Short mmCIF file of C-alpha atoms in Angstrom, two decimals:
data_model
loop_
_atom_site.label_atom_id
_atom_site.label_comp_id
_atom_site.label_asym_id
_atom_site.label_seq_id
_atom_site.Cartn_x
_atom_site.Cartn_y
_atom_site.Cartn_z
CA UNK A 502 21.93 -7.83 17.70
CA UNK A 503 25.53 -8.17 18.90
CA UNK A 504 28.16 -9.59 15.82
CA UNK A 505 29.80 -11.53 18.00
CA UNK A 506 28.30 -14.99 19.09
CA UNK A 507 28.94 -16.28 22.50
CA UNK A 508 25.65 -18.46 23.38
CA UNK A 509 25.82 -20.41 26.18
CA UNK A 510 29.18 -22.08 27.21
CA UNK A 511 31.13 -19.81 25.59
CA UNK A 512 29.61 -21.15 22.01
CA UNK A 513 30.81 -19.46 19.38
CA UNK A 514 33.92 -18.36 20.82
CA UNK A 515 34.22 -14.62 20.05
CA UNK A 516 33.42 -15.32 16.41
CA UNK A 517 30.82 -13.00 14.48
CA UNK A 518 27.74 -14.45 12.81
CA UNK A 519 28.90 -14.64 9.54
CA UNK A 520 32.22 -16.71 10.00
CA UNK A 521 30.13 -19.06 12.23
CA UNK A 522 27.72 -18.98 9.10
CA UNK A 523 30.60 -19.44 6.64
CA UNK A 524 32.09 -22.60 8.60
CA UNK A 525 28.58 -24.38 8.90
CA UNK A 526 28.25 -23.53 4.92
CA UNK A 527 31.77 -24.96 4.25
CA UNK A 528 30.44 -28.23 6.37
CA UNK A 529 27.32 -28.96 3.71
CA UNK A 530 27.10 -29.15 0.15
CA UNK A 531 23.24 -30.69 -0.92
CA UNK A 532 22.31 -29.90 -4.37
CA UNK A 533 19.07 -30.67 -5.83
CA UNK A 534 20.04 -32.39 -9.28
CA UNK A 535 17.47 -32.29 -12.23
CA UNK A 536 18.14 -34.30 -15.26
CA UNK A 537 17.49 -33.76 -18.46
CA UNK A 538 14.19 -35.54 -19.28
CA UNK A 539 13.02 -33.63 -15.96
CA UNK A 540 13.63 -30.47 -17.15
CA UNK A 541 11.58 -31.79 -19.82
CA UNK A 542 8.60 -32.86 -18.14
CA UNK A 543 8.87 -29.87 -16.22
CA UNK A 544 7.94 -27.67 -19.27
CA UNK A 545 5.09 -29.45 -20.79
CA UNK A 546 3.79 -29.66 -17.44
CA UNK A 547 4.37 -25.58 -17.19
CA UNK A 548 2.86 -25.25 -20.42
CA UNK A 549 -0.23 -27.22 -19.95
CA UNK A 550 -0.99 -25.30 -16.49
CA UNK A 551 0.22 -21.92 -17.87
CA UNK A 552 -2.82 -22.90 -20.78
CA UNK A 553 -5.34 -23.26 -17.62
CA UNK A 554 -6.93 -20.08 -17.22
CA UNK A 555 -8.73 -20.91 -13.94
CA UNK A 556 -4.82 -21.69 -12.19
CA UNK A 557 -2.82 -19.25 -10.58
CA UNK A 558 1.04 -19.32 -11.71
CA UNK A 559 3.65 -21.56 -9.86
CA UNK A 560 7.26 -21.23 -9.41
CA UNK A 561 9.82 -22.98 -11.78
CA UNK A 562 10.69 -25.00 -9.09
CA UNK A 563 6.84 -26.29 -8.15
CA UNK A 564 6.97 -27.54 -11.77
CA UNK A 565 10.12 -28.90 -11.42
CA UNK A 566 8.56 -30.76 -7.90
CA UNK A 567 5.89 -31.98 -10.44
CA UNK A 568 7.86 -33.74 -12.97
CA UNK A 569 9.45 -35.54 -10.20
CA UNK A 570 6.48 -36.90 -8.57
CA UNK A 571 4.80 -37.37 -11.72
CA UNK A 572 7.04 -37.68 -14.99
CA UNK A 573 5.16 -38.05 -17.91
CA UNK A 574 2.05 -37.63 -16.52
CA UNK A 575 1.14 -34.20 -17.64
CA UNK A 576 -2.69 -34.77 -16.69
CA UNK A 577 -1.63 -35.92 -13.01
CA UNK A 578 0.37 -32.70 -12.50
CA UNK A 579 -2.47 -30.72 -13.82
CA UNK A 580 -4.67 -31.88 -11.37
CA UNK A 581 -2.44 -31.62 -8.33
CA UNK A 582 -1.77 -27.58 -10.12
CA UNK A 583 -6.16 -27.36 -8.89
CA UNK A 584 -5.73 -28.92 -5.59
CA UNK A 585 -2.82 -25.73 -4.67
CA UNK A 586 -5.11 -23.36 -6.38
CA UNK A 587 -8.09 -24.49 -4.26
CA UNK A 588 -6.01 -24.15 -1.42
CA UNK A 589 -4.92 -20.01 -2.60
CA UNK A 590 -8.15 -19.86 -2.39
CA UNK A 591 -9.39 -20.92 0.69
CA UNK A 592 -6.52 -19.02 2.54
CA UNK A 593 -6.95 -16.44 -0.27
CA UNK A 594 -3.56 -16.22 -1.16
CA UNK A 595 -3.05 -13.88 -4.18
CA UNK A 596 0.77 -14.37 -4.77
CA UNK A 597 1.35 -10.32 -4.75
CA UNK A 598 4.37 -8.41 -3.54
CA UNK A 599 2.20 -6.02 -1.25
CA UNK A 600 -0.06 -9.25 0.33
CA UNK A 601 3.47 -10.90 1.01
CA UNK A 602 4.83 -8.04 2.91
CA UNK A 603 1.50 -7.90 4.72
CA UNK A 604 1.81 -11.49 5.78
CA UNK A 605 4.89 -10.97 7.12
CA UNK A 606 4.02 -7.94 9.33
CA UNK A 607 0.79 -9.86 10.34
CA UNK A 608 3.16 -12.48 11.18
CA UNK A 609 5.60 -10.59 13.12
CA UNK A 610 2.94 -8.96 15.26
CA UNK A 611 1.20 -12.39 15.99
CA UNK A 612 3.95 -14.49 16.84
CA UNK A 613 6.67 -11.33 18.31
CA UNK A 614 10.43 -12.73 18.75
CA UNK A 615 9.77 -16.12 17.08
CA UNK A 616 11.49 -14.92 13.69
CA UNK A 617 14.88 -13.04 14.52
CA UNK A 618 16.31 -11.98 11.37
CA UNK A 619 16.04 -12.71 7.79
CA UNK A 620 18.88 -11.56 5.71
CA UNK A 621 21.26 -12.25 3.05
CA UNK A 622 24.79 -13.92 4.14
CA UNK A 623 27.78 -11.39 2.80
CA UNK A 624 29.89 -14.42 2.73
CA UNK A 625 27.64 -17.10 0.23
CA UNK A 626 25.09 -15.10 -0.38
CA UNK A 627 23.03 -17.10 0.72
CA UNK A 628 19.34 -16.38 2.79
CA UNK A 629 19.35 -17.10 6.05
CA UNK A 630 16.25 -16.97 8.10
CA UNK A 631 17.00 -17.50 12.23
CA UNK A 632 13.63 -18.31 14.09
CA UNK A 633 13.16 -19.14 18.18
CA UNK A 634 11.17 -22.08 18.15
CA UNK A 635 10.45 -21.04 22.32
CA UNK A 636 8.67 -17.66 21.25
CA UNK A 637 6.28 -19.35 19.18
CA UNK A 638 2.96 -19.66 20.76
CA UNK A 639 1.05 -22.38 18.91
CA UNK A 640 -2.74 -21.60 21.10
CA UNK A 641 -3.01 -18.25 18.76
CA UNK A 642 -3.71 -20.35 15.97
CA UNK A 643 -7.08 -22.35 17.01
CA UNK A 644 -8.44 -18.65 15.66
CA UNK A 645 -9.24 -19.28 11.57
CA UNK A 646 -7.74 -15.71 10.80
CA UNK A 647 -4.76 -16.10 12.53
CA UNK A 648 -4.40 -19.84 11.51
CA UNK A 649 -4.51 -18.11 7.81
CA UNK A 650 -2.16 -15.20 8.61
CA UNK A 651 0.30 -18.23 9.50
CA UNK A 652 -0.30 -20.11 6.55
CA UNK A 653 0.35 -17.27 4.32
CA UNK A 654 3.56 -16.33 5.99
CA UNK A 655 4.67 -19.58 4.98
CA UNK A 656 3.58 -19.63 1.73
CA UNK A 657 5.33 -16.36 1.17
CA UNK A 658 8.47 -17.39 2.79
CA UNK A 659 8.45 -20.52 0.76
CA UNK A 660 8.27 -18.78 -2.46
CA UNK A 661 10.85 -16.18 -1.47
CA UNK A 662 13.39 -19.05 -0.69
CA UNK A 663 12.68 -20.68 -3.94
CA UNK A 664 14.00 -19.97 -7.42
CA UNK A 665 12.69 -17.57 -9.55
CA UNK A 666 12.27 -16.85 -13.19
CA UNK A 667 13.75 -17.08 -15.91
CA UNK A 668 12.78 -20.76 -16.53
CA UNK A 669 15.93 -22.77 -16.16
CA UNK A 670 18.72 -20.27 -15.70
CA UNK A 671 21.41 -22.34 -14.37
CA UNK A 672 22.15 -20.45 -11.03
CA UNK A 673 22.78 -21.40 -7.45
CA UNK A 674 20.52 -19.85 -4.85
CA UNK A 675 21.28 -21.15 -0.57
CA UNK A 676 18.91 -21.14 1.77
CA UNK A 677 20.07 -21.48 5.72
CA UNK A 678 17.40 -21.99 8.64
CA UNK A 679 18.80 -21.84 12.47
CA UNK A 680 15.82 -22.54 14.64
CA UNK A 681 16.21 -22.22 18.59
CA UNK A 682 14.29 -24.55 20.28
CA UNK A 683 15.88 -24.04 24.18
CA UNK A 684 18.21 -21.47 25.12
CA UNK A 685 20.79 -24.45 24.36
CA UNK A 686 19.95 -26.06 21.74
CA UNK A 687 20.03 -24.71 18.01
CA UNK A 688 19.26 -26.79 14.66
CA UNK A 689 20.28 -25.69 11.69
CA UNK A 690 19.53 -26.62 8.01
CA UNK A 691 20.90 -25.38 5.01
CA UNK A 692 20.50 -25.87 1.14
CA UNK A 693 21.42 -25.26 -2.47
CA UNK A 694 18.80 -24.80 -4.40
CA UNK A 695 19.91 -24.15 -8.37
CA UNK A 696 17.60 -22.37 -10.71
CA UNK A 697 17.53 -25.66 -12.81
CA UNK A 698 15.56 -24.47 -15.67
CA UNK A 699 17.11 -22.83 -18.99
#
């Protein structure tokens, strides 16, 4: 793909990707904020689904989702922790490495041009995942197996986006999605998500 960014119009004046990137970065600053008592919550309710033996494990930031929703309620969160596993199961989803690069080949050849690039920004390090919303072609997924080969890109992408261990660590990850959805028209939306347990 060319550096330079010229779209239609002229957008983009000459500029490369990344200082377009860096000026719509400088533009937005949302931070997910976790207080104390949430960080809290969020580690009796890890503890009390890490004890389940029938659960599958969840990010630090699904447990952090968790003690939002449900504060206190440790037995709540539990129970929402077997609805998501229900749901790995039906679209067996088995949270590997190798099944997540597999989705995303499976994705690539079902759905070819919709995702454009997926890379890290040299300028905030932050991902950025670029998608044409035009190349999609929604009719492929009335079959079940493709329907699941989408659902388990996105599950994958999700949890690549999100924080990761260890629990806590107070770090700053961004996340920036351009989508395409006519040759004019971009959206864009980015995010700072901090590794808010530790």
């Amino acid at each position: 793909m060319n550096n330079e960014v010229q779209g239609q119009g002229g957008h983009g004046h000459g500029r490369s990707m990344p200082e377009l990137l860096a000026e719509l970065l400088s533009q937005i600053n949302v931070r997910m904020l976790i207080s104390d008592n949430e960080k809290r919550q969020a580690r009796a309710i890890k503890t009390a689904i890490e004890a389940c033996d029938d659960l599958g494990p969840l990010s630090d930031m699904m447990y952090t989702q968790f003690a939002i929703m449900h504060g206190n309620d440790v037995e709540l969160a539990v129970g929402r922790a077997q609805h998501l596993q229900v749901f790995r199961e039906e679209y067996g989803v088995l949270d590997t490495f190798q099944q997540g690069i597999e989705s995303f080949q499976a994705f690539l050849k079902q759905q070819p041009g919709h995702i454009l690039s997926l890379i890290e920004n040299p300028i905030e390090h932050n991902q950025v995942l670029l998608v044409d919303q035009v190349k999609f072609d929604d009719s492929i997924l009335r079959d079940d197996e493709e329907w699941k080969t989408f659902v388990r890109l996105h599950w994958y992408l999700a949890a690549g986006l999100e924080p990761g261990p260890p629990l806590y660590e107070k770090r700053t990850r961004n996340c920036c999605r351009m989508r395409r959805f006519r040759p004019e028209m971009w959206f864009s939306r980015c995010q700072h998500v901090p590794k808010i347990m530790g």
